[in-house]
Amino acid sequence: MTTRTNRTPEQQRSNADLGMYGTLEITATSDPDFGAVHFELRAPHVRGSVIVSPAAALVDPSDALRPYGYDIAISTEVAALPFPVPASQPLSVNGIALSGTMKALIAEPWSVRPQRRTKSGGLTSLPRPTDAYARAVLLCVIRAWDQRTDRGELERAARSTSAVTAYGRHSRRLAGQMRMLRAAQGQVADSEARLAVLLPSARAAVSQASRRLTLIEDDHMPSLLSGE
C-alpha cells in the first residue's frame, strides 16, 4: 500500500473553449502522492468526471523496458480513485455514459477513442454526433493535463505507486507459488516413502515372475524344437 504524506489534494478550476459546443468548466483535483488527477467536467449536455493517470501508473516496472504506446490513461472508474473527491458520476455526453479506460498520446490527442458499455457488458464506440462531442471534451482534458506544471511530480508519484502495487501483487503470487511448491514437495516425499516400503516386495515379485517365465520357456523348448 502506498504511504500517504501530509500533502493534501490540490484543486484547480478553469474553462476551455469547445467551439460550437460551448464552454467546458473543469475542476481538477490532483494528489501528488498517487499521480492521478480527477477532472470534474460540466458543459451543455456534459456531466460527470474522469480520472487521468500517467501511462506509468498502469505498467509493471518489473516488466522489460518498452515504449508504452500512450502517454496517459483516461478512466471513467471514479470509484477507483485512491484519494477522496466530491461525489460524482462517470462522464456522460448527450446522456450517454462513457466507460472503460481510454489511452491517449499527448502529441496526438485526437486519437483518443471514447467508448460506452453495451448491454452484454462489452465496449463499443459512440454514435457519430456524440462521439465528435465527446472527443472535443476529452481533447480539452488532455490539453489541461499537458499544461499542468506538476506533471513531472505526478509521473514520479505514478511510477512509485505502480511499483508498490506490483510489489504487492508479485509478493502474493510468490506466496501462492511457495505454498504449491511445499505441497508438491510433500507429495513427492510421500511417494518416495511409499516406494521405499514397496520396493522389496516388488523386487521379490518381479524375481519370482522371472523364474516362472524361465521355467515355462524350459518346459516348452523341447516341443518347439521337435516341431510338436
Short mmCIF file of N, CA and C in Angstrom, two decimals, residues 42-116:
data_model
loop_
_atom_site.label_atom_id
_atom_site.label_comp_id
_atom_site.label_asym_id
_atom_site.label_seq_id
_atom_site.Cartn_x
_atom_site.Cartn_y
_atom_site.Cartn_z
N ARG A 42 -18.15 19.98 -16.84
CA ARG A 42 -19.52 20.46 -16.98
C ARG A 42 -19.61 21.35 -18.21
N ALA A 43 -20.58 21.01 -19.08
CA ALA A 43 -20.85 21.80 -20.29
C ALA A 43 -22.27 21.44 -20.73
N PRO A 44 -22.80 22.11 -21.75
CA PRO A 44 -24.13 21.73 -22.23
C PRO A 44 -24.18 20.25 -22.59
N HIS A 45 -25.07 19.51 -21.93
CA HIS A 45 -25.26 18.07 -22.16
C HIS A 45 -24.02 17.25 -21.79
N VAL A 46 -23.16 17.81 -20.96
CA VAL A 46 -21.96 17.10 -20.47
C VAL A 46 -21.93 17.19 -18.95
N ARG A 47 -21.89 16.03 -18.29
CA ARG A 47 -21.81 15.99 -16.84
C ARG A 47 -20.95 14.80 -16.41
N GLY A 48 -20.27 14.96 -15.30
CA GLY A 48 -19.53 13.84 -14.74
C GLY A 48 -18.03 14.07 -14.71
N SER A 49 -17.29 13.00 -14.55
CA SER A 49 -15.85 13.15 -14.35
C SER A 49 -15.07 11.97 -14.90
N VAL A 50 -13.78 12.20 -15.06
CA VAL A 50 -12.84 11.17 -15.48
C VAL A 50 -11.60 11.28 -14.60
N ILE A 51 -10.79 10.23 -14.62
CA ILE A 51 -9.52 10.22 -13.91
C ILE A 51 -8.42 10.11 -14.94
N VAL A 52 -7.43 10.97 -14.84
CA VAL A 52 -6.29 10.92 -15.75
C VAL A 52 -5.05 10.49 -14.98
N SER A 53 -4.36 9.49 -15.51
CA SER A 53 -3.14 8.98 -14.89
C SER A 53 -2.04 8.88 -15.94
N PRO A 54 -0.78 9.09 -15.55
CA PRO A 54 0.32 8.84 -16.49
C PRO A 54 0.35 7.37 -16.87
N ALA A 55 0.89 7.08 -18.05
CA ALA A 55 0.97 5.70 -18.50
C ALA A 55 1.70 4.83 -17.49
N ALA A 56 2.68 5.40 -16.79
CA ALA A 56 3.48 4.63 -15.83
C ALA A 56 2.62 4.03 -14.73
N ALA A 57 1.46 4.62 -14.47
CA ALA A 57 0.60 4.12 -13.40
C ALA A 57 0.02 2.75 -13.72
N LEU A 58 -0.06 2.40 -15.01
CA LEU A 58 -0.68 1.15 -15.42
C LEU A 58 0.33 0.10 -15.86
N VAL A 59 1.62 0.38 -15.69
CA VAL A 59 2.67 -0.51 -16.18
C VAL A 59 3.44 -1.11 -15.01
N ASP A 60 3.71 -2.40 -15.08
CA ASP A 60 4.51 -3.08 -14.07
C ASP A 60 5.98 -2.71 -14.28
N PRO A 61 6.61 -2.01 -13.33
CA PRO A 61 8.01 -1.59 -13.53
C PRO A 61 8.99 -2.75 -13.68
N SER A 62 8.59 -3.96 -13.26
CA SER A 62 9.49 -5.10 -13.39
C SER A 62 9.45 -5.74 -14.77
N ASP A 63 8.52 -5.28 -15.63
CA ASP A 63 8.48 -5.77 -17.00
C ASP A 63 9.68 -5.23 -17.77
N ALA A 64 10.02 -5.91 -18.85
CA ALA A 64 11.11 -5.44 -19.70
C ALA A 64 10.77 -4.04 -20.22
N LEU A 65 11.78 -3.19 -20.31
CA LEU A 65 11.55 -1.82 -20.77
C LEU A 65 11.06 -1.83 -22.21
N ARG A 66 10.01 -1.08 -22.45
CA ARG A 66 9.46 -0.97 -23.80
C ARG A 66 8.58 0.27 -23.86
N PRO A 67 8.39 0.85 -25.04
CA PRO A 67 7.51 2.02 -25.15
C PRO A 67 6.09 1.68 -24.70
N TYR A 68 5.47 2.60 -23.99
CA TYR A 68 4.10 2.37 -23.52
C TYR A 68 3.11 2.36 -24.68
N GLY A 69 3.37 3.20 -25.69
CA GLY A 69 2.42 3.32 -26.79
C GLY A 69 1.38 4.40 -26.52
N TYR A 70 1.41 4.97 -25.32
CA TYR A 70 0.50 6.07 -24.98
C TYR A 70 1.10 6.85 -23.82
N ASP A 71 0.61 8.05 -23.58
CA ASP A 71 1.15 8.92 -22.53
C ASP A 71 0.30 8.91 -21.27
N ILE A 72 -1.02 8.92 -21.47
CA ILE A 72 -1.93 8.99 -20.33
C ILE A 72 -3.10 8.03 -20.52
N ALA A 73 -3.69 7.68 -19.40
CA ALA A 73 -4.90 6.86 -19.41
C ALA A 73 -6.04 7.68 -18.82
N ILE A 74 -7.16 7.69 -19.52
CA ILE A 74 -8.34 8.43 -19.06
C ILE A 74 -9.39 7.40 -18.68
N SER A 75 -9.70 7.33 -17.42
CA SER A 75 -10.62 6.31 -16.92
C SER A 75 -11.91 6.93 -16.41
N THR A 76 -13.00 6.18 -16.60
CA THR A 76 -14.29 6.62 -16.08
C THR A 76 -14.59 6.00 -14.72
N GLU A 77 -13.65 5.15 -14.22
CA GLU A 77 -13.86 4.45 -12.95
C GLU A 77 -13.53 5.39 -11.79
N VAL A 78 -14.42 6.32 -11.52
CA VAL A 78 -14.17 7.33 -10.49
C VAL A 78 -14.02 6.69 -9.12
N ALA A 79 -14.76 5.61 -8.86
CA ALA A 79 -14.71 4.97 -7.55
C ALA A 79 -13.35 4.38 -7.23
N ALA A 80 -12.52 4.16 -8.28
CA ALA A 80 -11.21 3.54 -8.07
C ALA A 80 -10.16 4.56 -7.65
N LEU A 81 -10.49 5.84 -7.64
CA LEU A 81 -9.52 6.87 -7.29
C LEU A 81 -9.07 6.69 -5.84
N PRO A 82 -7.76 6.69 -5.59
CA PRO A 82 -7.24 6.40 -4.25
C PRO A 82 -7.29 7.57 -3.28
N PHE A 83 -7.85 8.71 -3.67
CA PHE A 83 -7.99 9.81 -2.73
C PHE A 83 -9.40 10.39 -2.83
N PRO A 84 -9.89 10.99 -1.76
CA PRO A 84 -11.28 11.45 -1.74
C PRO A 84 -11.53 12.65 -2.66
N VAL A 85 -12.63 12.59 -3.38
CA VAL A 85 -13.07 13.71 -4.23
C VAL A 85 -14.55 13.90 -4.00
N PRO A 86 -15.09 15.05 -4.38
CA PRO A 86 -16.53 15.25 -4.23
C PRO A 86 -17.30 14.17 -4.98
N ALA A 87 -18.43 13.79 -4.45
CA ALA A 87 -19.25 12.75 -5.07
C ALA A 87 -19.54 13.13 -6.52
N SER A 88 -19.31 12.20 -7.43
CA SER A 88 -19.52 12.49 -8.84
C SER A 88 -19.84 11.22 -9.59
N GLN A 89 -20.25 11.37 -10.83
CA GLN A 89 -20.62 10.26 -11.68
C GLN A 89 -19.65 10.17 -12.86
N PRO A 90 -19.54 8.99 -13.48
CA PRO A 90 -18.73 8.89 -14.69
C PRO A 90 -19.22 9.88 -15.75
N LEU A 91 -18.33 10.31 -16.60
CA LEU A 91 -18.65 11.30 -17.62
C LEU A 91 -19.73 10.81 -18.56
N SER A 92 -20.72 11.65 -18.80
CA SER A 92 -21.76 11.35 -19.80
C SER A 92 -21.84 12.52 -20.77
N VAL A 93 -22.05 12.18 -22.04
CA VAL A 93 -22.18 13.18 -23.10
C VAL A 93 -23.47 12.88 -23.86
N ASN A 94 -24.32 13.87 -23.96
CA ASN A 94 -25.64 13.68 -24.61
C ASN A 94 -26.41 12.53 -23.97
N GLY A 95 -26.24 12.39 -22.68
CA GLY A 95 -26.97 11.36 -21.95
C GLY A 95 -26.37 9.96 -22.05
N ILE A 96 -25.25 9.81 -22.74
CA ILE A 96 -24.58 8.51 -22.88
C ILE A 96 -23.36 8.47 -21.98
N ALA A 97 -23.31 7.50 -21.07
CA ALA A 97 -22.20 7.40 -20.13
C ALA A 97 -20.99 6.76 -20.82
N LEU A 98 -19.83 7.41 -20.69
CA LEU A 98 -18.60 6.84 -21.20
C LEU A 98 -18.12 5.75 -20.24
N SER A 99 -17.40 4.78 -20.76
CA SER A 99 -16.98 3.66 -19.93
C SER A 99 -15.59 3.18 -20.34
N GLY A 100 -14.96 2.46 -19.41
CA GLY A 100 -13.65 1.88 -19.71
C GLY A 100 -12.52 2.87 -19.53
N THR A 101 -11.33 2.43 -19.95
CA THR A 101 -10.13 3.26 -19.89
C THR A 101 -9.68 3.59 -21.30
N MET A 102 -9.53 4.89 -21.57
CA MET A 102 -9.12 5.36 -22.89
C MET A 102 -7.67 5.83 -22.83
N LYS A 103 -6.86 5.38 -23.77
CA LYS A 103 -5.44 5.74 -23.79
C LYS A 103 -5.19 6.79 -24.86
N ALA A 104 -4.29 7.72 -24.55
CA ALA A 104 -4.08 8.83 -25.48
C ALA A 104 -2.62 9.25 -25.52
N LEU A 105 -2.22 9.73 -26.68
CA LEU A 105 -0.92 10.37 -26.86
C LEU A 105 -1.12 11.88 -26.79
N ILE A 106 -0.30 12.54 -26.00
CA ILE A 106 -0.45 13.99 -25.86
C ILE A 106 -0.19 14.69 -27.20
N ALA A 107 0.75 14.15 -27.98
CA ALA A 107 1.05 14.75 -29.28
C ALA A 107 -0.03 14.47 -30.31
N GLU A 108 -0.89 13.49 -30.06
CA GLU A 108 -1.98 13.14 -30.98
C GLU A 108 -3.29 12.99 -30.19
N PRO A 109 -3.73 14.05 -29.55
CA PRO A 109 -4.90 13.94 -28.66
C PRO A 109 -6.18 13.51 -29.37
N TRP A 110 -6.26 13.80 -30.67
CA TRP A 110 -7.47 13.43 -31.43
C TRP A 110 -7.59 11.91 -31.62
N SER A 111 -6.53 11.18 -31.27
CA SER A 111 -6.58 9.73 -31.45
C SER A 111 -7.35 9.02 -30.33
N VAL A 112 -7.71 9.75 -29.28
CA VAL A 112 -8.45 9.13 -28.17
C VAL A 112 -9.80 8.62 -28.67
N ARG A 113 -10.22 7.47 -28.17
CA ARG A 113 -11.45 6.84 -28.63
C ARG A 113 -12.44 6.67 -27.49
N PRO A 114 -13.42 7.55 -27.37
CA PRO A 114 -14.43 7.39 -26.32
C PRO A 114 -15.26 6.14 -26.55
N GLN A 115 -15.66 5.49 -25.46
CA GLN A 115 -16.41 4.24 -25.55
C GLN A 115 -17.60 4.25 -24.60
N ARG A 116 -18.55 3.36 -24.88
CA ARG A 116 -19.67 3.17 -23.98
C ARG A 116 -19.87 1.67 -23.76
#
